[in-house]
Coordinates of C-alpha atoms and ligand atoms in Angstrom, one line a residue:
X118 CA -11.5 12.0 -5.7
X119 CA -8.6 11.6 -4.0
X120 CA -7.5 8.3 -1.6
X121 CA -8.3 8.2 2.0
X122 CA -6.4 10.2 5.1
X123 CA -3.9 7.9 6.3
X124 CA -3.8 5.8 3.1
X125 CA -0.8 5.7 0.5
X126 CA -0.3 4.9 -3.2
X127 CA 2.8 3.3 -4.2
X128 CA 2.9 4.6 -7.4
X129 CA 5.0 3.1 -10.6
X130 CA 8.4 4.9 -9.7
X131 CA 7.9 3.8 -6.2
X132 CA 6.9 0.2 -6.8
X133 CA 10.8 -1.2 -7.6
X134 CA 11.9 -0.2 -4.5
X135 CA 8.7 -2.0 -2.7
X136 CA 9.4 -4.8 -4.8
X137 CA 13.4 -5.2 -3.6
X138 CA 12.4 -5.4 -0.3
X139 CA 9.6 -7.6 -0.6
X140 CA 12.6 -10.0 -2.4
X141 CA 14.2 -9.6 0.9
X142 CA 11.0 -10.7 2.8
X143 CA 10.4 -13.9 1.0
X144 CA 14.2 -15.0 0.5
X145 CA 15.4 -14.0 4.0
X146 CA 12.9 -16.4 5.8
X147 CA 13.0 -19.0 4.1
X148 CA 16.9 -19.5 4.2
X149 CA 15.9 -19.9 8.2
X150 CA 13.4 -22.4 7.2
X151 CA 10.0 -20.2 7.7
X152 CA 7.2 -21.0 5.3
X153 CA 5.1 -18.3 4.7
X154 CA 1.4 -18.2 6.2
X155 CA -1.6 -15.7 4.6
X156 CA -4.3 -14.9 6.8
X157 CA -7.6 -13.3 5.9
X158 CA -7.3 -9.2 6.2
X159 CA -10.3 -9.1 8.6
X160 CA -11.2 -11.3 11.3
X161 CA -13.6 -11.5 14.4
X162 CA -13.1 -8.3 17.0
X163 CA -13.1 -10.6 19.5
X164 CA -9.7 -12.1 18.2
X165 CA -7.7 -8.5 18.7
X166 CA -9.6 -7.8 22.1
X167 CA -8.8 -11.2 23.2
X168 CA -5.7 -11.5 21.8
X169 CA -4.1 -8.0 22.0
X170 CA -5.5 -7.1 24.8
X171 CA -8.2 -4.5 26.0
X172 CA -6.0 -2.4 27.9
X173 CA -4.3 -1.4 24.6
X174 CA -4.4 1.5 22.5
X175 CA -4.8 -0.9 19.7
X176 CA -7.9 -2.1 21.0
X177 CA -9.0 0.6 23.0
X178 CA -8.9 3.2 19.9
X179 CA -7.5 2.4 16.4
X180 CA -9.6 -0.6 15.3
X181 CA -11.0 -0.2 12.7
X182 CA -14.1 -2.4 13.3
X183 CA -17.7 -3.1 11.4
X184 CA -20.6 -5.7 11.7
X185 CA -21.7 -6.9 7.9
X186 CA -21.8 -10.8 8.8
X187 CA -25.3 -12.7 8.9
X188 CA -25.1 -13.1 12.5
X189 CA -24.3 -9.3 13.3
X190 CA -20.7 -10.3 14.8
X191 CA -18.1 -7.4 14.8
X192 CA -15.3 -7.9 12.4
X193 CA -12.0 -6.2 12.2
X194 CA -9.5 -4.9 9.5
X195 CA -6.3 -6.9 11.4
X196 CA -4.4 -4.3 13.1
X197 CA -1.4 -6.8 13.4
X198 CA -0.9 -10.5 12.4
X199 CA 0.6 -12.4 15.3
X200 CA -3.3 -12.9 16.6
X201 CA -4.3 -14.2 13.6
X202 CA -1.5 -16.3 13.1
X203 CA -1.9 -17.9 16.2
X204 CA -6.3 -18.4 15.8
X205 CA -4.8 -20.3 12.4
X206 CA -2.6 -22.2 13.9
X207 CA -4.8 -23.3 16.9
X208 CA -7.5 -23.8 14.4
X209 CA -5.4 -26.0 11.6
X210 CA -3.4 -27.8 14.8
X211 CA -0.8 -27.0 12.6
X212 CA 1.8 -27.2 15.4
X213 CA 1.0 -31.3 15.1
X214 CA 2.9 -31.6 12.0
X215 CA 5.8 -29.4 13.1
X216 CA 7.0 -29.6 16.6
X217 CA 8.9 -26.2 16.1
X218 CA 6.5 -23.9 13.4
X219 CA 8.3 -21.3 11.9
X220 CA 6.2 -18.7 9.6
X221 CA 6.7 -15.5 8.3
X222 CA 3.8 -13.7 6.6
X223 CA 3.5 -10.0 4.8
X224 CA 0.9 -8.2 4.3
X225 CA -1.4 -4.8 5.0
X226 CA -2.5 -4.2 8.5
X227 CA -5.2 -1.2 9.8
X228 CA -4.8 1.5 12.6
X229 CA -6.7 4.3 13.0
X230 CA -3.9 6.6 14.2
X231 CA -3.2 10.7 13.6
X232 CA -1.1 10.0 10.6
X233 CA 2.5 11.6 10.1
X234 CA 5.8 10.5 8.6
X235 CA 6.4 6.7 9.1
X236 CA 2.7 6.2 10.1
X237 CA -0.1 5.6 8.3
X238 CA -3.6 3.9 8.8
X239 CA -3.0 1.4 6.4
X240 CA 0.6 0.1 6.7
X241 CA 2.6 -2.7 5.9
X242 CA 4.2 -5.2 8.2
X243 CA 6.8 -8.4 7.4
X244 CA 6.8 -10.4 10.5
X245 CA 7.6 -14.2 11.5
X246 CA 6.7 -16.1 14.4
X247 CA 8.7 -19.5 15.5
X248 CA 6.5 -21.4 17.7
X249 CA 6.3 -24.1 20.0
X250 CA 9.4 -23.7 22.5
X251 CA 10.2 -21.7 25.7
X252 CA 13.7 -21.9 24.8
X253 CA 15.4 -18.8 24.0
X254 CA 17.1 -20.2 21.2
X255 CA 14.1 -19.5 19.6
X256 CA 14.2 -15.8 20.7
X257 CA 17.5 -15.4 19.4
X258 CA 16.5 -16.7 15.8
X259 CA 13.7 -14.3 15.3
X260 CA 15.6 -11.5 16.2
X261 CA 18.4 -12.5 14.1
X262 CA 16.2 -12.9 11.6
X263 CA 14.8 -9.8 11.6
X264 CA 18.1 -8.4 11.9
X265 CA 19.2 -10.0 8.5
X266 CA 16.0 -8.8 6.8
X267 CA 17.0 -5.0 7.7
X268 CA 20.9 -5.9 6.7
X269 CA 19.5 -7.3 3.1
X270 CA 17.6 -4.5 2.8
X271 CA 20.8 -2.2 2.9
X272 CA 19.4 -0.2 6.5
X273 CA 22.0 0.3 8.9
X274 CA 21.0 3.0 10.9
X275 CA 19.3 1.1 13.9
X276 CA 19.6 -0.3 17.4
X277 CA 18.2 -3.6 18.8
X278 CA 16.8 -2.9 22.1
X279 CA 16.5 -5.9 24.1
X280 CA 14.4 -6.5 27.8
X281 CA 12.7 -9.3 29.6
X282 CA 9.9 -8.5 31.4
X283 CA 9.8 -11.8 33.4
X284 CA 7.5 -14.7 33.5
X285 CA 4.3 -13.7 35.1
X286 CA 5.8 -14.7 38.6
X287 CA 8.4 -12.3 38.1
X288 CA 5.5 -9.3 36.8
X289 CA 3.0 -9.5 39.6
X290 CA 5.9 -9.3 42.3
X291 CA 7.5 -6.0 40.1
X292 CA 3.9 -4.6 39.1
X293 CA 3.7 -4.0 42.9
X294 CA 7.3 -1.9 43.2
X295 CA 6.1 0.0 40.2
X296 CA 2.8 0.7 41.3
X297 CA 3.9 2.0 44.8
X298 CA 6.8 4.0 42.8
X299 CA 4.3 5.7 40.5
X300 CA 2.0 6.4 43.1
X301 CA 4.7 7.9 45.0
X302 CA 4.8 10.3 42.2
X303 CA 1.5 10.5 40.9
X304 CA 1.4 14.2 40.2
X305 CA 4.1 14.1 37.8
X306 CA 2.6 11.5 35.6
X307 CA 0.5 12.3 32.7
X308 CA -3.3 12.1 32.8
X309 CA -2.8 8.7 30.7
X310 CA -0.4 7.2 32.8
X311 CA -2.1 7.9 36.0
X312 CA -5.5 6.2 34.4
X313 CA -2.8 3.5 33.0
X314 CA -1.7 3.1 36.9
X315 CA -4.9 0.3 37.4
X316 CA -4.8 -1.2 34.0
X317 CA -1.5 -1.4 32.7
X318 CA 1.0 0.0 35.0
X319 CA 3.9 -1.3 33.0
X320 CA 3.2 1.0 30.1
X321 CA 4.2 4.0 31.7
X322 CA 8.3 2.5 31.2
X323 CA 7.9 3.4 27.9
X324 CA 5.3 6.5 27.6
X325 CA 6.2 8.9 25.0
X326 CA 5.3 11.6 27.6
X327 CA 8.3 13.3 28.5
X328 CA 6.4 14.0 32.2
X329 CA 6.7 10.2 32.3
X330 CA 9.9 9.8 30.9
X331 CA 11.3 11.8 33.7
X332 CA 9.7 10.3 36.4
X333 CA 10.0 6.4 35.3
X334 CA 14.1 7.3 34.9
X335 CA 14.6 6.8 38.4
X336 CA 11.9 3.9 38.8
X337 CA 13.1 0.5 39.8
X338 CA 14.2 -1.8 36.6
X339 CA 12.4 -5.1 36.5
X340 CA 15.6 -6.4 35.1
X341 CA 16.2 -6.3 39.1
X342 CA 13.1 -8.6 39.7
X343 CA 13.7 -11.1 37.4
X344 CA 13.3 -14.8 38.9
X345 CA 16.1 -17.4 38.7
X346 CA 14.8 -19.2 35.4
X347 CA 13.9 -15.7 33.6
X348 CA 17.4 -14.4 34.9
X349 CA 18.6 -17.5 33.2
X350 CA 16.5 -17.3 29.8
X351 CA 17.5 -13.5 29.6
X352 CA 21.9 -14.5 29.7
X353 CA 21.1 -17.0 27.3
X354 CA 19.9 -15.2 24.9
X355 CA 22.5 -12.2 25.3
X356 CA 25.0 -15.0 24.6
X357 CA 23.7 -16.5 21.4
X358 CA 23.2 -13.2 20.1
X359 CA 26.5 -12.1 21.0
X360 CA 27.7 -15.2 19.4
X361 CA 26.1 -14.7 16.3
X362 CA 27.8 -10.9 15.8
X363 CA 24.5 -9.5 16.5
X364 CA 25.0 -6.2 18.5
X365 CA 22.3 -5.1 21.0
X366 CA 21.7 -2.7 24.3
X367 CA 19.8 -3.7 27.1
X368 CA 16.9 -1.2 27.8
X369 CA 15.3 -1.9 31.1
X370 CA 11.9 0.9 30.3
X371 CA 11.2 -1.7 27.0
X372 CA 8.2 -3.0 27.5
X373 CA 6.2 -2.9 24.2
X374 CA 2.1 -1.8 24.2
X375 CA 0.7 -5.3 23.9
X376 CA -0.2 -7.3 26.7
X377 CA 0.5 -11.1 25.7
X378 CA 4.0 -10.4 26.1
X379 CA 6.5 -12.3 28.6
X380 CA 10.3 -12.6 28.9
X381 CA 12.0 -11.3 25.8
X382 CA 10.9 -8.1 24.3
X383 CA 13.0 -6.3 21.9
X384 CA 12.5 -3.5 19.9
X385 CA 14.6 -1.9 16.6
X386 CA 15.2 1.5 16.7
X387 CA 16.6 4.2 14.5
X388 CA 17.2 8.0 15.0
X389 CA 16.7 8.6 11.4
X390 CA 12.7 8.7 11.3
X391 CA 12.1 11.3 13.5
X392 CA 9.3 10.8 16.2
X393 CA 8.2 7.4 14.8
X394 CA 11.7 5.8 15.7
X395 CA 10.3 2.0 15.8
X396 CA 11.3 0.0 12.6
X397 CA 9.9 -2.9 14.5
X398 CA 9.8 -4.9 17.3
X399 CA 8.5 -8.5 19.1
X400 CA 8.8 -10.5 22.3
X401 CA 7.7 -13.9 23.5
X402 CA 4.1 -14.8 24.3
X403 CA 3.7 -18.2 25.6
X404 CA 0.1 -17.1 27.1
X405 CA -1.4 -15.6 23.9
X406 CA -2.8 -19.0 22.8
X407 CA -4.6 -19.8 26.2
X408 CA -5.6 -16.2 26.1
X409 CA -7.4 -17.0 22.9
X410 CA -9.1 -19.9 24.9
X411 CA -7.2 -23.0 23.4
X412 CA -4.3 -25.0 24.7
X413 CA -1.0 -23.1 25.6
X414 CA 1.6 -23.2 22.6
X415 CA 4.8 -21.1 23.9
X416 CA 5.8 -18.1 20.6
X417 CA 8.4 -15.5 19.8
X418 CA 8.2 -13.5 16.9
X419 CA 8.5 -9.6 15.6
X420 CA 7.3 -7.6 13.3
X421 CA 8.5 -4.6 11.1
X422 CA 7.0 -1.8 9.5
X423 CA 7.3 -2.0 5.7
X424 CA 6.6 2.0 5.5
X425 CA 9.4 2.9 7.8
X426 CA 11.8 0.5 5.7
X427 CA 10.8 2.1 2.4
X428 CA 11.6 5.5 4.1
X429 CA 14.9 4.6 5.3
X430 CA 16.1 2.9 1.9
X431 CA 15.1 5.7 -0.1
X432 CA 17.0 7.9 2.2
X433 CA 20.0 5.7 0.8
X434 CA 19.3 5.1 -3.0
X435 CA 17.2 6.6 -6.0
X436 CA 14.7 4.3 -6.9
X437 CA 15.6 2.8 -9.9
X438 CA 13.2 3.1 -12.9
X439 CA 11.9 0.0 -14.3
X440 CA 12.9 0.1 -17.9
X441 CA 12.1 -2.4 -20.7
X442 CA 15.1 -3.9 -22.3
X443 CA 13.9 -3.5 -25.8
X444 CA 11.8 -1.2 -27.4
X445 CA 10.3 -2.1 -31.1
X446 CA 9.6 0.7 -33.3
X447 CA 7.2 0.1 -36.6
X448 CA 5.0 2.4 -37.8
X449 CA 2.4 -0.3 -38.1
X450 CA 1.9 -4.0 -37.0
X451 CA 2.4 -5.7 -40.3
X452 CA -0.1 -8.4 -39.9
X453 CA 1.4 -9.1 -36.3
X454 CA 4.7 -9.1 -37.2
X455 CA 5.7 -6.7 -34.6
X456 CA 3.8 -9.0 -31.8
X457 CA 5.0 -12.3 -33.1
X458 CA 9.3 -11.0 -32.6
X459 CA 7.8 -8.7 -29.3
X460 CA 6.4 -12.3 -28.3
X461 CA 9.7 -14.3 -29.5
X462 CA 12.0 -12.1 -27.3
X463 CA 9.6 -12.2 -24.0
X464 CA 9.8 -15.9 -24.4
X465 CA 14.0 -15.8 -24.1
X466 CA 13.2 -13.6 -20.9
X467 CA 14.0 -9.9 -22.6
X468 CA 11.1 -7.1 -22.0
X469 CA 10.2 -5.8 -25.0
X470 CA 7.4 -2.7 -25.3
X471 CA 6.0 -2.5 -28.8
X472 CA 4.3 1.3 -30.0
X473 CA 0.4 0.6 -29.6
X474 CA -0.5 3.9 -31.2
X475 CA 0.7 3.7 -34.8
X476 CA 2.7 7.2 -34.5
X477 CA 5.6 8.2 -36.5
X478 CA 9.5 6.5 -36.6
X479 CA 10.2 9.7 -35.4
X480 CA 8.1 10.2 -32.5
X481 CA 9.2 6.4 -31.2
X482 CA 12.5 6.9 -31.2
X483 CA 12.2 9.9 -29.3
X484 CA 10.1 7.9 -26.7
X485 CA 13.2 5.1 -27.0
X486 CA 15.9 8.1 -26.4
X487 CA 14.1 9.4 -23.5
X488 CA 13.0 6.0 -22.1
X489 CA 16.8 4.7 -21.9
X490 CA 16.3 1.9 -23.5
X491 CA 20.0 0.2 -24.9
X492 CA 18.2 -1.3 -28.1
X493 CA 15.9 -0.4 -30.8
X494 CA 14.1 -3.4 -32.8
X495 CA 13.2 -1.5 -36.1
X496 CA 11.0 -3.3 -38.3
X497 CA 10.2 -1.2 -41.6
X498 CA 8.1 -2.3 -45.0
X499 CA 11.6 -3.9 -46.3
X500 CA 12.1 -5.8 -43.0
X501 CA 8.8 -6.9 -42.9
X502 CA 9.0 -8.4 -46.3
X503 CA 12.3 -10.3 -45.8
X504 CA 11.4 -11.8 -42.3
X505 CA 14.3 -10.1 -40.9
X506 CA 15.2 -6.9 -38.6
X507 CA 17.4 -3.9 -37.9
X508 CA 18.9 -3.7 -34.1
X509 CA 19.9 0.1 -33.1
X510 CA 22.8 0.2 -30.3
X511 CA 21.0 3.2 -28.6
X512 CA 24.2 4.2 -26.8
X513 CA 26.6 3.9 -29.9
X514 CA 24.4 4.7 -32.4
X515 CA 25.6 1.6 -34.5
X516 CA 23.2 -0.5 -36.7
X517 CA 22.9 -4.0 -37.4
X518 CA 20.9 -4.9 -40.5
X519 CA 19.3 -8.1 -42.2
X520 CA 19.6 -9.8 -38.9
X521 CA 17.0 -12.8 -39.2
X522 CA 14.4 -13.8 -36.0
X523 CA 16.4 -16.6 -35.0
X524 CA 19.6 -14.2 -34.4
X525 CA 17.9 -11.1 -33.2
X526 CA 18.5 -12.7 -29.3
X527 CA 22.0 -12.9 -29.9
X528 CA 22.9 -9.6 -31.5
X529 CA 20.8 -7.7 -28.7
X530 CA 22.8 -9.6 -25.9
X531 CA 25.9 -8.3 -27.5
X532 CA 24.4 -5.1 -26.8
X533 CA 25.3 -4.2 -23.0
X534 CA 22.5 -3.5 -20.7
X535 CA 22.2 -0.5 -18.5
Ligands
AMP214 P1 4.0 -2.8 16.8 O1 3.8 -4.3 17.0 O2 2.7 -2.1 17.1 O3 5.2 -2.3 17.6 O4 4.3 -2.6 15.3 C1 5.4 -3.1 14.7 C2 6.0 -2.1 13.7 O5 5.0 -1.8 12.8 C3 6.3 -0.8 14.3 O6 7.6 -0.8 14.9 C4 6.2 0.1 13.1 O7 7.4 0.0 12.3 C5 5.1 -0.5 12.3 N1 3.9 0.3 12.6 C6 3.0 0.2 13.6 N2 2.0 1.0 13.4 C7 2.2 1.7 12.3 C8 1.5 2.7 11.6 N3 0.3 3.2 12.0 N4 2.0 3.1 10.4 C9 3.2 2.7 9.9 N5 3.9 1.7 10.6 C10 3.4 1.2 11.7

């Protein structure tokens, strides 16, 4: 058996690395005051199709949906979070207790896409969301934020692509230009943009076609569209991020797939992943909570692909092998000798692994050589009998003898650590 197409084990030399950066992901938020929010994996279909939109590719093709609840609704594996973080807080009124709500979440989301490098059907995503403002103070803490989650997690190799796509004054005036533009040059566009042309006209600034990409070059920006107050929101921003050191170009053809977008949209990009060149990306969506049939609460968030992240830091480091601090060697367990010291140690905060297998002195410290552990415990017949230990400085080869329990911690810190 093998695991599914599209799916990915992090196996035990992988797992420190995952395991740095998810560090990253719970300290980094919270020094900006986000508390983290868990939502269940799947969730009605009509919560994506509502709240990411029909005319997406998310919706349209890579849900991956079943019906197994009494009532024969369709459920969905989520294929994002900022949905479901929104049906939870519409549903808990959390925004009540917190006129601003800032959360963060982590967790596995589901695509049925053609997987390659960087994209899988099951992926990770770390993303926050700060809601309940229009201001674009809020805009430029997410995207700081996400900024310092890739800077603590040592990637440098990216650009922050900003945009505003208007409010939806400023859209159904631009949506026009475009439209007459792309029809203009209809023959040029690829068979998905010129279906796209009706539904979502806007998609075509950032088609991956290069038949697009060609013709949209010379389209009108929306940047020259923009309406006083989303003029206004767009410099503000651009100032507070340029304030806080955070470095950023402004791409006009950004307008991100999903559809409860408005204003801000911003996208991080690298040139080190090949095709899939998004480590993430967000935007404001002060409809996406009336969309999902409840009272308006204004949003910005982001979110990042945890894959893409693991790529790009193991592009920059070895992953470092977990190693126990301590290995005990003992040929046998001396009435639970050997458990009660392993037991002793774990309890000051030292890992300790203990031979389970009863083989040879020999054959252990092999395994401690190879495993590159600094310090052998060694409890033979004579150390069993006088309550008391040897301590093997695995790099020096020097022994300490006759040390008693209560002193093994502070002979092994004397030992460095590698
Ligand atoms: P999106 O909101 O669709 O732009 O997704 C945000 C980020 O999630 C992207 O920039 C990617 O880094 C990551 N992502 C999206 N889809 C996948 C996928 N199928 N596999 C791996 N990462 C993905």
């Amino acid at each position: 058996m093998k695991n599914v197409k599209g799916t990915k084990d992090i196996l035990p030399d992988e797992s420190p690395l995952w395991q740095r950066l998810e560090s990253t992901f719970r300290t980094m938020p919270a020094l900006f005051g986000y508390k983290e929010i868990r939502t269940p994996i799947f969730e009605s279909t009509d919560l994506f199709k509502r709240g990411v939109g029909e005319g997406t590719d998310i919706v349209g093709k890579e849900m991956y949906s079943f019906s197994k609840s009494e009532d024969g609704e369709s459920l969905t594996l989520r294929p994002e979070l900022t949905a479901s973080v929104a049906r939870a807080v519409m549903q808990y009124n959390l925004i009540r207790h917190y006129p601003t709500l800032r959360l963060w979440y982590y967790g596995p989301c589901f695509r049925y896409e053609q997987p390659q490098q960087g994209r899988q059907r099951q992926f990770h995503q770390i993303g926050a969301e700060c809601m309940g403002t229009t201001n674009p103070e809020a805009d430029a803490e997410v995207i700081i934020l996400a900024n310092s989650i890739l800077k603590n997690c040592d990637i440098a190799d990216y650009k922050l692509n900003i945009n505003s796509i208007g409010d939806t004054e400023t859209r159904a005036v631009y949506k026009k230009v475009l439209v007459d533009f792309l029809n203009d040059n209809l023959s040029k566009l690829s068979e998905d943009a010129q279906k796209r042309l009706v539904t979502n006209p806007l998609r075509t600034l950032d088609s991956k076609d290069t038949r697009d990409r060609e013709v949209v070059k010379n389209a009108p920006s929306i940047l020259d569209y923009l309406n006083s107050e989303s003029k206004e929101k767009f410099e503000q921003l651009q100032s507070l991020l340029t304030a806080s050191g955070v470095s950023f170009e402004i791409n006009s053809r950004l307008v991100r797939g999903l559809d409860y977008y408005s204003n801000t949209v911003f996208e991080f990009i690298t040139d080190k992943l090949g095709s899939q060149d998004a480590l993430g990306g967000g935007g404001r969506y002060d409809n996406l909570t009336a969309l999902l049939g409840g009272n308006p609460i204004p949003g910005v968030g982001f979110a990042l692909g945890v894959e893409r992240l693991i790529l790009l830091a193991q592009q920059n480091e070895q992953p470092a092998e977990a190693k126990a601090q301590v290995m005990i060697v003992s040929e046998q367990s001396f009435n639970g000798i050997v458990f009660r010291v392993a037991n002793m140690l774990r309890a000051q905060g030292i890992s300790v692994v203990t031979d389970l297998q009863q083989r040879s002195f020999k054959s252990q410290f092999k395994d401690a050589d190879k495993s590159g552990v600094k310090s052998v415990v060694v409890i033979g017949e004579n150390e069993a009998a006088q309550q008391e230990v040897t301590i093997k400085n695995m790099v020096t080869g020097a022994q300490h003898e006759n040390v008693a329990y209560a002193n093994i911690v502070t002979v092994l810190q004397e030992i460095p650590n590698g």
